[in-house]
Amino acid sequence: MGVTDVLSRKTGVIVGDDVLKLFNYAQEKGFAIPAANVTSSSTAVAALEAARDKKSPLVLQISNGGGAYFAGKGVSNEGQKAAIQGAIAGAHYIRAIAPAYGIPVVLHTDHCAKKLLPWLDGLLDADEAYFKEHGEPLYSSHMIDLSEEEKDWNIETTVKYLKRAAPMKQWLEMEIGITGGEEDGVNNENVDNAALYTQPEDIYDIYMALSQVSPYFSIAAGFGNVHGVYKPGNVQLHPELLAKHQAYVKEKIGAKEDKPVFLVFHGGSGSTKEEYKAAISYGVVKVNVDTDLQFAYLAGIRDYILGKKDYLQKAVGNPEGDDKPNKKYFDPRVWVREGEKTMAARVAESLDDFNCTGQL
């Protein structure tokens, strides 16, 4: 038995109850799904290729900056227009191409801080329009990140957005406890270290507020997470805190299951396999991986350019002769593909680390 045995839609972008079934199955079988940030068709297919070859489900997510990049850096993002249009375009592209890879895909948006809420509003408009026509939202899920704000306002606002998403059975991921470091224009590099650790009472308060609205939600709880890469030992992760969160909620609500909360691991790049394994054992079903994938994509292109530099100085003429053409070396389809290969290899590594390989 595998993931596809519990899903009504076996391949392509999944939504609603299938997302819930996927995360339930992940908790039951002890694996998490890597969430790859994508900014282009090239990065999207690199991640899809890895998941296909590893026979794994996958989360593809687009950030605010990633959406703007999809639209093109030459397009103004005044009023979040480029980020909205780019994220819509990226979603349609992924919906069109994902079935070709034969795996289930959760289509998600990444961090949406308070200042970026107009972006989320625009995407929900698109979701509702798509739902009206197709009976499902454009995106499987969204993330709202109000962790920098006061807790009560964070919860109250998240509830408001979940109420909007609920009629579409759309998933909503929220964050409590700040993730350190910097990502996509949100800088928490100088945040108080204590703010990186979420308390069990906070998880319970969130669970009670959101579960009254919909079962389609997950919580990114801080346990020392930091965005970006860092030297081992410089960041003190405490995934054991997640076990305390689960136990506290279980006791308070009288749950039969040991892991009543769907948890998300942010700032996954640079963490150890042991930290991943521990977090997954405590109910983490999704792990964000961005920085490592960015560097992996660069590495393939960098190594190709350095290795072929004598063939890339001009259109005609190389070490094999002054009249030898170089088109087959500088064609973007050649060197961009090298980045896709190395990124796909890094996604495959995450699939292995998170015990997601072979789960279809």
mmCIF file of C-alpha atoms in Angstrom:
data_model
loop_
_atom_site.group_PDB
_atom_site.id
_atom_site.type_symbol
_atom_site.label_atom_id
_atom_site.label_comp_id
_atom_site.label_asym_id
_atom_site.label_seq_id
_atom_site.Cartn_x
_atom_site.Cartn_y
_atom_site.Cartn_z
ATOM 1 C CA MET A 1 0.000 0.000 0.000
ATOM 2 C CA GLY A 2 1.193 3.494 -0.791
ATOM 3 C CA VAL A 3 0.122 7.127 -0.976
ATOM 4 C CA THR A 4 -1.800 6.696 -4.215
ATOM 5 C CA ASP A 5 -3.974 4.028 -2.618
ATOM 6 C CA VAL A 6 -5.499 6.617 -0.269
ATOM 7 C CA LEU A 7 -5.849 9.452 -2.809
ATOM 8 C CA SER A 8 -8.767 9.967 -5.163
ATOM 9 C CA ARG A 9 -6.474 11.868 -7.576
ATOM 10 C CA LYS A 10 -3.308 9.898 -8.138
ATOM 11 C CA THR A 11 -1.259 12.347 -10.202
ATOM 12 C CA GLY A 12 -1.025 16.078 -10.721
ATOM 13 C CA VAL A 13 -2.079 18.789 -8.293
ATOM 14 C CA ILE A 14 -4.177 17.434 -5.425
ATOM 15 C CA VAL A 15 -6.603 19.439 -3.294
ATOM 16 C CA GLY A 16 -9.005 19.254 -0.363
ATOM 17 C CA ASP A 17 -9.500 15.835 1.207
ATOM 18 C CA ASP A 18 -6.583 14.400 -0.760
ATOM 19 C CA VAL A 19 -4.181 16.843 0.921
ATOM 20 C CA LEU A 20 -5.591 15.827 4.308
ATOM 21 C CA LYS A 21 -5.260 12.137 3.416
ATOM 22 C CA LEU A 22 -1.682 12.660 2.247
ATOM 23 C CA PHE A 23 -0.622 14.326 5.491
ATOM 24 C CA ASN A 24 -2.453 11.729 7.582
ATOM 25 C CA TYR A 25 -0.674 8.975 5.677
ATOM 26 C CA ALA A 26 2.681 10.734 6.112
ATOM 27 C CA GLN A 27 2.226 10.858 9.884
ATOM 28 C CA GLU A 28 1.101 7.233 9.980
ATOM 29 C CA LYS A 29 4.063 5.983 7.939
ATOM 30 C CA GLY A 30 6.664 8.329 9.424
ATOM 31 C CA PHE A 31 7.734 10.501 6.517
ATOM 32 C CA ALA A 32 7.605 14.138 5.526
ATOM 33 C CA ILE A 33 7.274 15.730 2.117
ATOM 34 C CA PRO A 34 9.931 18.190 0.967
ATOM 35 C CA ALA A 35 8.558 21.561 -0.097
ATOM 36 C CA ALA A 36 10.689 22.915 -2.919
ATOM 37 C CA ASN A 37 10.527 26.628 -3.613
ATOM 38 C CA VAL A 38 10.287 27.186 -7.359
ATOM 39 C CA THR A 39 10.745 30.398 -9.301
ATOM 40 C CA SER A 40 10.518 29.208 -12.907
ATOM 41 C CA SER A 41 9.454 26.334 -15.123
ATOM 42 C CA SER A 42 13.053 25.102 -14.956
ATOM 43 C CA THR A 43 13.198 24.812 -11.159
ATOM 44 C CA ALA A 44 9.715 23.285 -11.092
ATOM 45 C CA VAL A 45 10.575 20.474 -13.512
ATOM 46 C CA ALA A 46 13.862 19.786 -11.706
ATOM 47 C CA ALA A 47 11.941 19.075 -8.494
ATOM 48 C CA LEU A 48 9.228 17.113 -10.313
ATOM 49 C CA GLU A 49 11.828 14.970 -12.064
ATOM 50 C CA ALA A 50 13.439 14.013 -8.754
ATOM 51 C CA ALA A 51 10.132 13.090 -7.130
ATOM 52 C CA ARG A 52 9.080 11.050 -10.163
ATOM 53 C CA ASP A 53 12.336 9.083 -10.147
ATOM 54 C CA LYS A 54 12.099 8.541 -6.375
ATOM 55 C CA LYS A 55 8.406 7.561 -6.570
ATOM 56 C CA SER A 56 7.458 10.243 -4.063
ATOM 57 C CA PRO A 57 4.798 12.880 -3.488
ATOM 58 C CA LEU A 58 6.006 16.484 -3.578
ATOM 59 C CA VAL A 59 5.140 20.001 -2.457
ATOM 60 C CA LEU A 60 5.937 22.785 -4.912
ATOM 61 C CA GLN A 61 5.690 26.246 -3.411
ATOM 62 C CA ILE A 62 5.932 29.758 -4.773
ATOM 63 C CA SER A 63 6.930 32.660 -2.565
ATOM 64 C CA ASN A 64 5.975 36.284 -3.044
ATOM 65 C CA GLY A 65 9.331 37.002 -4.655
ATOM 66 C CA GLY A 66 9.095 33.798 -6.644
ATOM 67 C CA GLY A 67 5.732 34.886 -7.995
ATOM 68 C CA ALA A 68 7.139 38.238 -9.060
ATOM 69 C CA TYR A 69 10.019 36.425 -10.762
ATOM 70 C CA PHE A 70 7.601 34.162 -12.621
ATOM 71 C CA ALA A 71 5.965 37.311 -13.998
ATOM 72 C CA GLY A 72 9.343 38.720 -15.049
ATOM 73 C CA LYS A 73 11.614 41.147 -13.254
ATOM 74 C CA GLY A 74 10.758 43.766 -15.855
ATOM 75 C CA VAL A 75 7.155 43.934 -14.601
ATOM 76 C CA SER A 76 6.282 46.415 -11.860
ATOM 77 C CA ASN A 77 5.181 44.864 -8.588
ATOM 78 C CA GLU A 78 3.262 47.938 -7.476
ATOM 79 C CA GLY A 79 0.267 46.781 -5.454
ATOM 80 C CA GLN A 80 1.655 43.210 -5.585
ATOM 81 C CA LYS A 81 0.398 42.920 -9.169
ATOM 82 C CA ALA A 82 3.454 41.120 -10.539
ATOM 83 C CA ALA A 83 3.614 38.741 -7.568
ATOM 84 C CA ILE A 84 -0.088 37.930 -7.971
ATOM 85 C CA GLN A 85 -0.003 37.461 -11.739
ATOM 86 C CA GLY A 86 3.254 35.527 -11.621
ATOM 87 C CA ALA A 87 2.014 33.185 -8.903
ATOM 88 C CA ILE A 88 -1.179 32.593 -10.897
ATOM 89 C CA ALA A 89 0.855 31.882 -14.044
ATOM 90 C CA GLY A 90 3.159 29.551 -12.122
ATOM 91 C CA ALA A 91 0.179 27.685 -10.704
ATOM 92 C CA HIS A 92 -1.364 27.161 -14.124
ATOM 93 C CA TYR A 93 1.974 25.961 -15.486
ATOM 94 C CA ILE A 94 2.440 23.469 -12.654
ATOM 95 C CA ARG A 95 -1.141 22.254 -12.973
ATOM 96 C CA ALA A 96 -0.572 21.668 -16.692
ATOM 97 C CA ILE A 97 2.782 19.873 -16.439
ATOM 98 C CA ALA A 98 2.582 17.949 -13.129
ATOM 99 C CA PRO A 99 0.449 15.074 -14.514
ATOM 100 C CA ALA A 100 3.248 14.298 -16.982
ATOM 101 C CA TYR A 101 5.428 13.261 -14.043
ATOM 102 C CA GLY A 102 2.912 10.793 -12.636
ATOM 103 C CA ILE A 103 3.070 11.913 -8.988
ATOM 104 C CA PRO A 104 0.709 13.758 -6.601
ATOM 105 C CA VAL A 105 1.724 17.377 -6.031
ATOM 106 C CA VAL A 106 0.623 19.841 -3.367
ATOM 107 C CA LEU A 107 0.671 23.338 -4.893
ATOM 108 C CA HIS A 108 1.436 25.835 -2.157
ATOM 109 C CA THR A 109 2.453 29.438 -1.524
ATOM 110 C CA ASP A 110 5.241 30.229 0.925
ATOM 111 C CA HIS A 111 5.590 32.871 3.652
ATOM 112 C CA CYS A 112 3.052 35.690 3.561
ATOM 113 C CA ALA A 113 3.868 38.292 6.206
ATOM 114 C CA LYS A 114 1.489 41.077 7.222
ATOM 115 C CA LYS A 115 2.855 43.486 4.625
ATOM 116 C CA LEU A 116 2.227 40.878 1.910
ATOM 117 C CA LEU A 117 -1.419 40.137 2.740
ATOM 118 C CA PRO A 118 -2.622 41.959 -0.409
ATOM 119 C CA TRP A 119 -0.740 39.279 -2.360
ATOM 120 C CA LEU A 120 -2.618 36.516 -0.557
ATOM 121 C CA ASP A 121 -5.896 38.384 -1.071
ATOM 122 C CA GLY A 122 -5.249 38.483 -4.808
ATOM 123 C CA LEU A 123 -4.456 34.786 -4.937
ATOM 124 C CA LEU A 124 -7.595 33.920 -2.987
ATOM 125 C CA ASP A 125 -9.577 35.923 -5.551
ATOM 126 C CA ALA A 126 -8.014 33.692 -8.218
ATOM 127 C CA ASP A 127 -8.732 30.577 -6.136
ATOM 128 C CA GLU A 128 -12.384 31.497 -5.794
ATOM 129 C CA ALA A 129 -12.716 32.215 -9.506
ATOM 130 C CA TYR A 130 -11.091 28.865 -10.315
ATOM 131 C CA PHE A 131 -13.308 27.123 -7.759
ATOM 132 C CA LYS A 132 -16.424 28.592 -9.333
ATOM 133 C CA GLU A 133 -15.438 27.102 -12.689
ATOM 134 C CA HIS A 134 -13.737 23.840 -11.661
ATOM 135 C CA GLY A 135 -15.044 22.984 -8.195
ATOM 136 C CA GLU A 136 -11.612 23.305 -6.576
ATOM 137 C CA PRO A 137 -9.200 26.164 -5.800
ATOM 138 C CA LEU A 138 -6.261 27.013 -8.051
ATOM 139 C CA TYR A 139 -3.817 26.377 -5.198
ATOM 140 C CA SER A 140 -3.941 23.368 -2.895
ATOM 141 C CA SER A 141 -2.838 25.503 0.023
ATOM 142 C CA HIS A 142 -1.410 28.795 1.192
ATOM 143 C CA MET A 143 0.807 29.897 4.022
ATOM 144 C CA ILE A 144 0.085 32.903 6.190
ATOM 145 C CA ASP A 145 3.007 33.992 8.349
ATOM 146 C CA LEU A 146 2.074 36.497 11.018
ATOM 147 C CA SER A 147 4.635 35.183 13.502
ATOM 148 C CA GLU A 148 6.179 38.642 13.873
ATOM 149 C CA GLU A 149 2.845 40.018 15.081
ATOM 150 C CA GLU A 150 1.157 39.822 18.488
ATOM 151 C CA LYS A 151 -0.153 36.282 19.094
ATOM 152 C CA ASP A 152 -3.853 37.097 19.465
ATOM 153 C CA TRP A 153 -3.863 39.157 16.263
ATOM 154 C CA ASN A 154 -1.958 36.396 14.495
ATOM 155 C CA ILE A 155 -4.583 33.821 15.479
ATOM 156 C CA GLU A 156 -7.545 36.116 14.833
ATOM 157 C CA THR A 157 -6.325 37.029 11.348
ATOM 158 C CA THR A 158 -5.422 33.450 10.493
ATOM 159 C CA VAL A 159 -8.941 32.376 11.473
ATOM 160 C CA LYS A 160 -10.342 35.009 9.138
ATOM 161 C CA TYR A 161 -8.325 33.660 6.219
ATOM 162 C CA LEU A 162 -9.141 30.044 7.059
ATOM 163 C CA LYS A 163 -12.840 30.936 6.998
ATOM 164 C CA ARG A 164 -12.352 32.192 3.450
ATOM 165 C CA ALA A 165 -10.412 29.084 2.407
ATOM 166 C CA ALA A 166 -12.658 26.540 4.146
ATOM 167 C CA PRO A 167 -15.550 26.476 1.631
ATOM 168 C CA MET A 168 -13.009 25.428 -1.014
ATOM 169 C CA LYS A 169 -11.466 22.795 1.318
ATOM 170 C CA GLN A 170 -8.227 24.668 0.864
ATOM 171 C CA TRP A 171 -5.341 24.026 3.249
ATOM 172 C CA LEU A 172 -3.823 26.859 5.293
ATOM 173 C CA GLU A 173 -0.405 26.730 6.929
ATOM 174 C CA MET A 174 0.357 29.250 9.667
ATOM 175 C CA GLU A 175 3.415 30.093 11.731
ATOM 176 C CA ILE A 176 3.840 30.788 15.422
ATOM 177 C CA GLY A 177 7.298 31.428 16.788
ATOM 178 C CA ILE A 178 9.682 33.283 14.519
ATOM 179 C CA THR A 179 12.008 31.535 12.082
ATOM 180 C CA GLY A 180 15.344 33.315 12.234
ATOM 181 C CA GLY A 181 17.565 34.377 9.357
ATOM 182 C CA GLU A 182 16.453 36.054 6.146
ATOM 183 C CA GLU A 183 14.271 34.835 3.300
ATOM 184 C CA ASP A 184 12.470 36.546 0.459
ATOM 185 C CA GLY A 185 12.797 40.023 1.966
ATOM 186 C CA VAL A 186 11.720 39.067 5.516
ATOM 187 C CA ASN A 187 14.705 39.602 7.803
ATOM 188 C CA ASN A 188 14.756 38.082 11.292
ATOM 189 C CA GLU A 189 18.522 37.867 11.663
ATOM 190 C CA ASN A 190 18.574 39.977 14.826
ATOM 191 C CA VAL A 191 15.505 38.562 16.543
ATOM 192 C CA ASP A 192 15.631 37.643 20.246
ATOM 193 C CA ASN A 193 16.662 33.981 20.470
ATOM 194 C CA ALA A 194 13.772 33.196 22.849
ATOM 195 C CA ALA A 195 11.300 34.104 20.095
ATOM 196 C CA LEU A 196 12.547 31.154 18.035
ATOM 197 C CA TYR A 197 10.873 28.663 20.389
ATOM 198 C CA THR A 198 7.093 28.185 20.437
ATOM 199 C CA GLN A 199 5.305 27.247 23.651
ATOM 200 C CA PRO A 200 2.839 24.303 23.904
ATOM 201 C CA GLU A 201 0.088 26.652 25.096
ATOM 202 C CA ASP A 202 0.418 28.608 21.863
ATOM 203 C CA ILE A 203 -0.042 25.469 19.765
ATOM 204 C CA TYR A 204 -3.137 24.536 21.767
ATOM 205 C CA ASP A 205 -4.652 28.017 21.398
ATOM 206 C CA ILE A 206 -4.107 27.893 17.646
ATOM 207 C CA TYR A 207 -5.443 24.373 17.332
ATOM 208 C CA MET A 208 -8.623 25.241 19.212
ATOM 209 C CA ALA A 209 -9.247 28.396 17.187
ATOM 210 C CA LEU A 210 -8.602 26.874 13.760
ATOM 211 C CA SER A 211 -10.197 23.467 14.329
ATOM 212 C CA GLN A 212 -13.540 25.195 14.948
ATOM 213 C CA VAL A 213 -13.374 26.426 11.342
ATOM 214 C CA SER A 214 -11.779 23.629 9.320
ATOM 215 C CA PRO A 215 -9.557 20.541 9.642
ATOM 216 C CA TYR A 216 -7.404 21.736 6.746
ATOM 217 C CA PHE A 217 -4.551 23.465 8.540
ATOM 218 C CA SER A 218 -0.991 22.943 9.743
ATOM 219 C CA ILE A 219 1.296 24.809 12.102
ATOM 220 C CA ALA A 220 4.914 25.824 11.595
ATOM 221 C CA ALA A 221 6.101 25.902 15.195
ATOM 222 C CA GLY A 222 9.457 27.430 16.043
ATOM 223 C CA PHE A 223 12.007 25.143 17.647
ATOM 224 C CA GLY A 224 15.104 27.225 16.911
ATOM 225 C CA ASN A 225 14.726 27.231 13.127
ATOM 226 C CA VAL A 226 16.721 29.622 10.960
ATOM 227 C CA HIS A 227 16.347 30.324 7.254
ATOM 228 C CA GLY A 228 19.411 29.940 5.084
ATOM 229 C CA VAL A 229 22.457 27.754 5.560
ATOM 230 C CA TYR A 230 24.733 27.837 8.552
ATOM 231 C CA LYS A 231 27.734 26.076 10.029
ATOM 232 C CA PRO A 232 26.732 22.987 12.058
ATOM 233 C CA GLY A 233 26.484 23.900 15.736
ATOM 234 C CA ASN A 234 25.709 27.565 15.141
ATOM 235 C CA VAL A 235 21.955 26.952 15.375
ATOM 236 C CA GLN A 236 20.429 25.086 18.298
ATOM 237 C CA LEU A 237 17.427 23.144 17.088
ATOM 238 C CA HIS A 238 15.240 21.427 19.663
ATOM 239 C CA PRO A 239 12.834 19.163 17.761
ATOM 240 C CA GLU A 240 11.961 17.448 21.043
ATOM 241 C CA LEU A 241 9.827 20.497 21.786
ATOM 242 C CA LEU A 242 7.455 19.308 19.061
ATOM 243 C CA ALA A 243 6.763 16.155 21.067
ATOM 244 C CA LYS A 244 5.745 18.330 24.002
ATOM 245 C CA HIS A 245 3.390 20.299 21.763
ATOM 246 C CA GLN A 246 1.688 17.128 20.575
ATOM 247 C CA ALA A 247 1.404 15.686 24.089
ATOM 248 C CA TYR A 248 -0.030 18.927 25.447
ATOM 249 C CA VAL A 249 -2.703 19.202 22.754
ATOM 250 C CA LYS A 250 -3.524 15.499 23.021
ATOM 251 C CA GLU A 251 -4.113 15.814 26.748
ATOM 252 C CA LYS A 252 -6.142 19.021 26.501
ATOM 253 C CA ILE A 253 -8.510 17.768 23.797
ATOM 254 C CA GLY A 254 -8.575 14.126 24.874
ATOM 255 C CA ALA A 255 -7.353 12.919 21.495
ATOM 256 C CA LYS A 256 -6.841 9.224 20.806
ATOM 257 C CA GLU A 257 -3.998 9.832 18.377
ATOM 258 C CA ASP A 258 -0.542 10.741 19.694
ATOM 259 C CA LYS A 259 0.023 13.409 17.026
ATOM 260 C CA PRO A 260 -3.170 15.439 16.673
ATOM 261 C CA VAL A 261 -1.392 18.410 15.048
ATOM 262 C CA PHE A 262 0.089 18.589 11.536
ATOM 263 C CA LEU A 263 3.457 20.301 11.979
ATOM 264 C CA VAL A 264 5.774 21.959 9.451
ATOM 265 C CA PHE A 265 9.570 22.319 9.611
ATOM 266 C CA HIS A 266 10.745 25.696 8.305
ATOM 267 C CA GLY A 267 14.379 26.598 7.723
ATOM 268 C CA GLY A 268 15.236 23.031 6.795
ATOM 269 C CA SER A 269 18.372 23.765 4.765
ATOM 270 C CA GLY A 270 21.550 22.817 6.609
ATOM 271 C CA SER A 271 19.867 20.673 9.277
ATOM 272 C CA THR A 272 21.200 17.233 10.154
ATOM 273 C CA LYS A 273 19.547 13.970 9.183
ATOM 274 C CA GLU A 274 19.070 13.245 12.878
ATOM 275 C CA GLU A 275 17.179 16.532 13.341
ATOM 276 C CA TYR A 276 14.948 15.734 10.363
ATOM 277 C CA LYS A 277 14.274 12.238 11.667
ATOM 278 C CA ALA A 278 13.394 13.474 15.151
ATOM 279 C CA ALA A 279 11.077 16.216 13.883
ATOM 280 C CA ILE A 280 9.272 13.805 11.553
ATOM 281 C CA SER A 281 8.772 11.330 14.400
ATOM 282 C CA TYR A 282 6.944 14.106 16.298
ATOM 283 C CA GLY A 283 4.426 14.770 13.546
ATOM 284 C CA VAL A 284 6.160 17.004 10.978
ATOM 285 C CA VAL A 285 4.637 16.275 7.557
ATOM 286 C CA LYS A 286 6.297 18.983 5.444
ATOM 287 C CA VAL A 287 9.861 20.301 5.423
ATOM 288 C CA ASN A 288 10.761 23.489 3.569
ATOM 289 C CA VAL A 289 13.962 23.285 1.527
ATOM 290 C CA ASP A 290 14.971 26.385 -0.405
ATOM 291 C CA THR A 291 18.517 27.610 0.198
ATOM 292 C CA ASP A 292 20.120 24.217 -0.442
ATOM 293 C CA LEU A 293 18.187 23.924 -3.702
ATOM 294 C CA GLN A 294 19.219 27.390 -4.839
ATOM 295 C CA PHE A 295 22.877 26.540 -4.338
ATOM 296 C CA ALA A 296 22.469 23.150 -6.016
ATOM 297 C CA TYR A 297 20.909 24.779 -9.094
ATOM 298 C CA LEU A 298 23.771 27.246 -9.295
ATOM 299 C CA ALA A 299 26.401 24.517 -8.894
ATOM 300 C CA GLY A 300 25.452 22.711 -12.088
ATOM 301 C CA ILE A 301 25.494 25.888 -14.154
ATOM 302 C CA ARG A 302 28.672 27.168 -12.479
ATOM 303 C CA ASP A 303 30.565 23.951 -13.124
ATOM 304 C CA TYR A 304 29.419 23.833 -16.735
ATOM 305 C CA ILE A 305 30.456 27.441 -17.404
ATOM 306 C CA LEU A 306 33.854 26.958 -15.786
ATOM 307 C CA GLY A 307 34.419 23.653 -17.570
ATOM 308 C CA LYS A 308 33.443 25.026 -20.985
ATOM 309 C CA LYS A 309 34.772 28.564 -20.620
ATOM 310 C CA ASP A 310 36.997 28.297 -23.686
ATOM 311 C CA TYR A 311 33.908 27.464 -25.756
ATOM 312 C CA LEU A 312 31.857 30.349 -24.382
ATOM 313 C CA GLN A 313 34.017 33.353 -25.189
ATOM 314 C CA LYS A 314 32.515 33.982 -28.636
ATOM 315 C CA ALA A 315 29.952 32.538 -31.024
ATOM 316 C CA VAL A 316 32.558 31.078 -33.400
ATOM 317 C CA GLY A 317 36.051 29.899 -32.518
ATOM 318 C CA ASN A 318 37.274 27.591 -29.781
ATOM 319 C CA PRO A 319 40.299 25.397 -28.958
ATOM 320 C CA GLU A 320 39.270 23.035 -31.760
ATOM 321 C CA GLY A 321 39.600 25.731 -34.421
ATOM 322 C CA ASP A 322 38.944 29.382 -35.219
ATOM 323 C CA ASP A 323 36.042 28.411 -37.489
ATOM 324 C CA LYS A 324 34.327 26.068 -35.055
ATOM 325 C CA PRO A 325 30.823 27.228 -33.961
ATOM 326 C CA ASN A 326 29.927 27.238 -30.257
ATOM 327 C CA LYS A 327 26.146 27.247 -30.436
ATOM 328 C CA LYS A 328 25.838 23.761 -28.938
ATOM 329 C CA TYR A 329 27.698 25.048 -25.875
ATOM 330 C CA PHE A 330 25.978 28.386 -25.286
ATOM 331 C CA ASP A 331 22.417 27.317 -26.103
ATOM 332 C CA PRO A 332 20.538 28.054 -22.828
ATOM 333 C CA ARG A 333 18.868 24.646 -23.023
ATOM 334 C CA VAL A 334 22.289 23.096 -22.496
ATOM 335 C CA TRP A 335 23.596 25.022 -19.499
ATOM 336 C CA VAL A 336 20.226 25.541 -17.799
ATOM 337 C CA ARG A 337 19.733 21.786 -17.958
ATOM 338 C CA GLU A 338 22.933 21.334 -15.953
ATOM 339 C CA GLY A 339 21.362 23.368 -13.137
ATOM 340 C CA GLU A 340 18.231 21.239 -13.308
ATOM 341 C CA LYS A 341 20.293 18.066 -12.943
ATOM 342 C CA THR A 342 22.098 19.211 -9.806
ATOM 343 C CA MET A 343 18.938 20.649 -8.258
ATOM 344 C CA ALA A 344 17.095 17.393 -8.974
ATOM 345 C CA ALA A 345 19.887 15.473 -7.263
ATOM 346 C CA ARG A 346 19.548 17.685 -4.164
ATOM 347 C CA VAL A 347 15.756 17.231 -4.091
ATOM 348 C CA ALA A 348 16.335 13.478 -4.328
ATOM 349 C CA GLU A 349 18.624 13.699 -1.299
ATOM 350 C CA SER A 350 15.872 15.420 0.683
ATOM 351 C CA LEU A 351 13.364 12.778 -0.359
ATOM 352 C CA ASP A 352 15.706 10.152 1.049
ATOM 353 C CA ASP A 353 16.395 12.130 4.231
ATOM 354 C CA PHE A 354 12.694 12.618 4.940
ATOM 355 C CA ASN A 355 11.834 8.948 4.287
ATOM 356 C CA CYS A 356 9.634 10.059 1.397
ATOM 357 C CA THR A 357 11.328 7.911 -1.250
ATOM 358 C CA GLY A 358 9.196 5.040 -2.524
ATOM 359 C CA GLN A 359 6.053 6.142 -0.688
ATOM 360 C CA LEU A 360 3.838 6.121 -3.781
#
